[in-house]
């Protein structure tokens, strides 16, 4: 009887040891799944930084469009497969409010806008007007100083901007118009701009700069950094900060609540927000944290911020405003 008991205990002990070893091996082989809406260039920076910091082979990054990933977050909440998301900050804000899906992400970093306890900004984009200086001169067009200037009939079929229904870059335009002119006048300004753009309302945020660079249109609205890069390449491109304001959209990193199994994901999220930040700042030169510096050419003249927190609900209201202006 005693021998049988001892043998049974030995068998149970062996099973526990084997289970523990298996668990340890599974933890060692665990890969953190990162979902991201970032551009390819930003993803390359994140990958290079994670590998350099010793996480090579310990993660998988999957790329999504902003709307696609946002839809998954809002529909799935904590059931989403991802352990980490890098995403438009307004989607993270809305997903947390709706689903409470992210854990606290403690950090010594001090975001300029105050930030949140569950997300850290990793990059920012600023909107501006840009022009093809050669085509502007050739057509005898005035140099625009405001977005409203682009509604001048002289710019008919010679202006391009992103559609807010397809591209978050288009939201930068709508925010500037609504903030400066209000809903009534703003709707007329937007309607006139839509009329002038004609076939040049783009589904991609990079669509307008491409058409300005090729001379298909004389002026456009989009990401300020794209025009700066084009000008620095020697192309006949210049950028103009509209007096209505240079509005900003940020992307942030957050960690999904996996019921206590987030330690490795939190490590990687912090690496993305800290160690990758210097290279991301070079590509997206928008200061997001106290103490960050960018060259003067990257500092917009009329930097402004929407007076309430950006959320998916606010985006949908501004999309409805755009649709009304189309009619």
XYZ file of C-alpha atoms in Angstrom:
327
model
C 0.000 0.000 0.000
C 2.736 2.430 0.916
C 4.740 1.488 -2.181
C 1.705 2.128 -4.412
C 1.129 5.468 -2.785
C 4.737 6.446 -3.244
C 4.640 5.376 -6.901
C 1.434 7.347 -7.427
C 2.903 10.436 -5.828
C 6.009 10.058 -7.966
C 3.880 9.857 -11.091
C 1.920 12.968 -10.115
C 5.145 14.816 -9.288
C 6.593 13.902 -12.693
C 3.464 15.120 -14.402
C 3.669 18.437 -12.553
C 7.321 18.835 -13.525
C 6.550 18.023 -17.156
C 3.620 20.445 -17.155
C 5.778 23.156 -15.650
C 8.504 22.553 -18.239
C 5.927 22.621 -21.002
C 4.503 25.875 -19.670
C 7.954 27.435 -19.416
C 8.761 26.319 -22.954
C 5.458 27.726 -24.212
C 6.204 31.053 -22.508
C 9.682 31.090 -24.031
C 8.224 30.496 -27.487
C 5.330 32.919 -27.067
C 5.108 35.537 -29.797
C 3.504 38.868 -29.108
C 1.028 39.742 -31.854
C 1.131 43.391 -32.892
C -1.622 44.866 -35.050
C -0.718 48.171 -36.714
C -2.247 50.729 -39.066
C 1.121 52.472 -39.481
C 2.801 53.195 -42.816
C 5.390 50.695 -44.038
C 8.212 53.071 -43.101
C 7.016 53.294 -39.494
C 6.590 49.536 -39.239
C 10.155 49.066 -40.480
C 11.403 51.356 -37.702
C 9.433 49.438 -35.080
C 10.730 46.086 -36.321
C 14.338 47.243 -36.452
C 14.118 48.675 -32.942
C 12.479 45.595 -31.434
C 15.107 43.355 -33.037
C 17.936 45.587 -31.816
C 16.523 45.484 -28.278
C 16.549 41.672 -28.219
C 12.978 40.806 -29.225
C 13.724 39.302 -32.643
C 11.533 36.247 -33.208
C 9.349 37.104 -30.223
C 6.696 39.074 -32.098
C 4.621 39.192 -35.268
C 3.452 42.486 -36.793
C 0.312 42.432 -38.931
C -0.600 45.511 -40.976
C -4.163 46.804 -41.387
C -5.890 49.825 -42.817
C -7.150 52.264 -40.203
C -10.842 51.536 -40.811
C -10.301 47.773 -40.887
C -8.327 47.663 -37.658
C -10.645 50.164 -36.003
C -13.614 47.985 -36.907
C -11.952 44.926 -35.382
C -11.156 46.788 -32.176
C -14.682 48.125 -31.772
C -16.272 44.761 -32.584
C -13.969 42.377 -30.719
C -12.642 44.304 -27.737
C -10.387 42.130 -25.564
C -11.223 39.101 -27.747
C -9.052 40.563 -30.488
C -6.080 38.337 -31.311
C -3.578 41.180 -30.930
C -1.583 41.706 -27.747
C -0.416 45.178 -28.831
C -1.948 47.704 -31.213
C -0.392 50.781 -32.782
C -3.275 52.782 -34.100
C -4.820 56.198 -34.669
C -5.167 57.655 -31.182
C -8.835 58.554 -31.660
C -9.666 54.900 -32.325
C -7.762 53.798 -29.217
C -9.633 56.424 -27.196
C -13.006 55.251 -28.500
C -12.208 51.542 -28.081
C -11.175 52.090 -24.478
C -14.329 54.077 -23.728
C -16.522 51.462 -25.392
C -14.728 48.210 -24.562
C -12.280 48.950 -21.686
C -9.842 46.790 -23.631
C -6.424 48.216 -22.717
C -4.294 47.891 -19.592
C -2.441 50.756 -17.942
C 0.886 51.498 -19.585
C 3.013 53.224 -16.920
C 5.794 55.439 -18.241
C 7.988 58.392 -17.315
C 7.280 59.973 -20.711
C 5.349 63.245 -20.604
C 3.108 63.756 -23.657
C 2.576 67.403 -24.547
C -1.184 66.906 -24.802
C -1.406 65.162 -21.419
C -1.850 61.696 -22.901
C -3.671 58.859 -21.150
C -2.845 56.059 -18.727
C -3.356 53.307 -21.304
C -1.663 54.608 -24.486
C 1.564 56.317 -25.495
C 1.781 58.419 -28.690
C 4.413 57.236 -31.165
C 4.045 59.560 -34.171
C 2.123 62.575 -35.407
C 0.983 63.974 -38.740
C 0.195 67.619 -39.556
C -1.918 68.955 -42.400
C -1.028 71.801 -44.767
C -1.537 73.205 -48.255
C 1.099 72.458 -50.876
C 1.590 73.827 -54.386
C 3.383 73.094 -57.639
C 5.195 76.413 -58.079
C 5.864 75.867 -61.801
C 2.246 75.087 -62.639
C 0.975 77.909 -60.454
C 3.114 80.377 -62.411
C 2.220 78.796 -65.746
C -1.512 79.096 -65.021
C -1.194 82.571 -63.509
C -2.772 81.398 -60.278
C -2.488 83.320 -56.992
C -0.463 81.722 -54.200
C -3.038 80.457 -51.679
C -2.700 81.516 -48.053
C -5.846 79.836 -46.796
C -7.919 76.768 -47.538
C -10.705 79.133 -48.551
C -8.407 80.577 -51.245
C -8.578 77.191 -52.957
C -12.305 77.765 -53.586
C -11.409 80.550 -56.035
C -12.958 79.564 -59.422
C -9.487 79.944 -60.942
C -8.568 76.684 -59.195
C -11.368 74.753 -60.910
C -10.117 71.175 -61.498
C -6.651 72.224 -60.283
C -6.912 71.344 -56.565
C -6.822 67.986 -54.812
C -7.530 66.806 -51.265
C -8.255 63.515 -49.445
C -11.800 62.313 -48.882
C -12.578 62.187 -45.155
C -14.812 59.174 -45.846
C -11.749 57.168 -46.911
C -8.705 58.835 -45.365
C -8.068 60.238 -41.896
C -5.823 62.852 -43.571
C -9.015 64.367 -44.941
C -10.133 64.914 -41.351
C -7.317 67.430 -40.888
C -8.889 69.530 -43.652
C -12.414 69.330 -42.263
C -11.271 70.190 -38.736
C -9.529 73.312 -40.040
C -12.597 74.447 -42.011
C -15.105 73.802 -39.231
C -12.907 75.357 -36.555
C -12.398 78.575 -38.531
C -15.768 79.073 -40.215
C -18.286 77.145 -38.145
C -20.898 74.817 -39.585
C -22.906 77.208 -41.779
C -20.094 79.079 -43.556
C -17.816 76.073 -43.290
C -20.263 73.907 -45.201
C -20.276 76.446 -48.051
C -16.460 76.624 -48.062
C -16.275 72.836 -48.197
C -18.954 72.639 -50.911
C -17.024 75.133 -53.056
C -13.797 73.204 -52.469
C -15.465 69.938 -53.461
C -16.733 71.605 -56.643
C -13.278 72.933 -57.504
C -11.587 69.572 -56.872
C -13.929 67.717 -59.220
C -12.296 64.364 -59.990
C -9.338 65.055 -57.703
C -10.866 64.090 -54.347
C -8.597 61.221 -53.331
C -9.258 58.044 -51.342
C -5.627 57.990 -50.188
C -3.919 60.575 -47.998
C -0.933 60.531 -50.350
C -3.064 61.024 -53.466
C -2.979 64.857 -53.493
C 0.807 65.204 -53.178
C 1.270 62.722 -56.032
C -0.952 64.809 -58.311
C 0.746 68.052 -57.291
C 4.177 66.532 -57.940
C 3.191 65.347 -61.426
C 1.533 68.679 -62.270
C -1.904 67.172 -62.698
C -3.140 69.813 -60.253
C -1.591 73.044 -59.028
C -2.475 72.851 -55.332
C -3.462 70.287 -52.774
C -4.042 69.585 -49.127
C -2.420 66.733 -47.249
C 0.449 65.855 -44.938
C 2.925 68.683 -44.477
C 5.953 66.353 -44.292
C 5.208 64.989 -47.777
C 5.548 68.468 -49.274
C 8.700 69.209 -47.282
C 10.291 65.987 -48.529
C 9.311 66.771 -52.130
C 10.758 70.280 -51.884
C 13.992 68.952 -50.363
C 14.275 66.543 -53.297
C 14.488 69.574 -55.590
C 10.972 69.322 -57.015
C 9.018 72.533 -57.719
C 6.913 72.008 -54.607
C 6.295 74.362 -51.708
C 4.182 74.061 -48.584
C 1.920 76.703 -47.075
C 0.501 76.739 -43.562
C -3.148 77.795 -43.930
C -4.322 80.466 -41.515
C -7.284 78.226 -40.655
C -4.755 76.091 -38.829
C -2.427 73.103 -39.027
C -4.287 70.348 -37.220
C -2.635 67.134 -36.024
C -3.522 63.453 -35.815
C -1.421 61.099 -33.718
C -0.922 57.360 -33.595
C -0.354 55.600 -30.286
C 0.616 52.213 -28.889
C -1.565 50.333 -26.397
C -1.591 46.864 -24.807
C -4.709 44.683 -24.876
C -5.989 43.316 -21.550
C -5.209 39.594 -21.627
C -6.123 38.901 -17.996
C -2.655 39.256 -16.510
C -0.659 37.830 -19.422
C 0.627 41.171 -20.712
C 4.173 41.489 -19.288
C 6.055 40.850 -22.543
C 3.586 42.929 -24.550
C 4.046 45.863 -22.164
C 7.839 45.600 -22.540
C 7.580 45.786 -26.327
C 5.037 48.612 -26.283
C 7.394 50.672 -24.136
C 10.296 49.945 -26.496
C 8.209 51.188 -29.428
C 7.255 54.372 -27.540
C 10.769 55.101 -26.281
C 13.599 53.445 -28.211
C 11.887 53.720 -31.616
C 10.807 57.299 -31.020
C 14.006 58.989 -32.256
C 13.791 57.358 -35.697
C 10.030 57.843 -35.905
C 10.536 61.530 -35.098
C 12.881 61.806 -38.091
C 10.191 60.427 -40.403
C 7.286 62.202 -38.721
C 8.822 65.395 -37.281
C 6.051 66.375 -34.894
C 7.002 66.905 -31.236
C 4.773 64.783 -29.011
C 6.656 64.779 -25.714
C 8.041 67.478 -23.476
C 11.649 68.246 -24.390
C 11.469 67.016 -27.991
C 12.961 69.332 -30.612
C 12.447 69.481 -34.370
C 14.039 71.737 -36.995
C 12.299 75.048 -37.677
C 11.035 73.977 -41.100
C 9.010 71.219 -39.442
C 7.237 73.557 -37.012
C 3.871 74.664 -38.454
C 3.062 78.357 -38.284
C -0.560 77.882 -37.227
C -0.548 74.720 -35.121
C -4.024 74.217 -33.678
C -5.939 71.531 -31.812
C -9.613 70.609 -31.886
C -11.220 71.785 -28.669
C -12.522 68.364 -27.615
C -10.987 64.885 -27.559
C -10.893 63.270 -30.982
C -13.073 60.159 -31.108
C -14.706 57.914 -33.684
C -18.067 59.545 -32.876
C -16.612 62.988 -33.667
C -15.112 61.664 -36.904
C -18.510 60.309 -37.928
C -20.118 63.700 -37.251
C -17.509 65.412 -39.419
C -17.996 62.786 -42.143
C -21.718 63.561 -42.092
C -20.836 67.260 -42.422
C -18.751 66.406 -45.498
C -21.591 64.388 -47.050
C -23.988 67.302 -46.561
C -21.517 69.634 -48.296
C -21.385 67.226 -51.253
C -25.108 67.578 -51.924
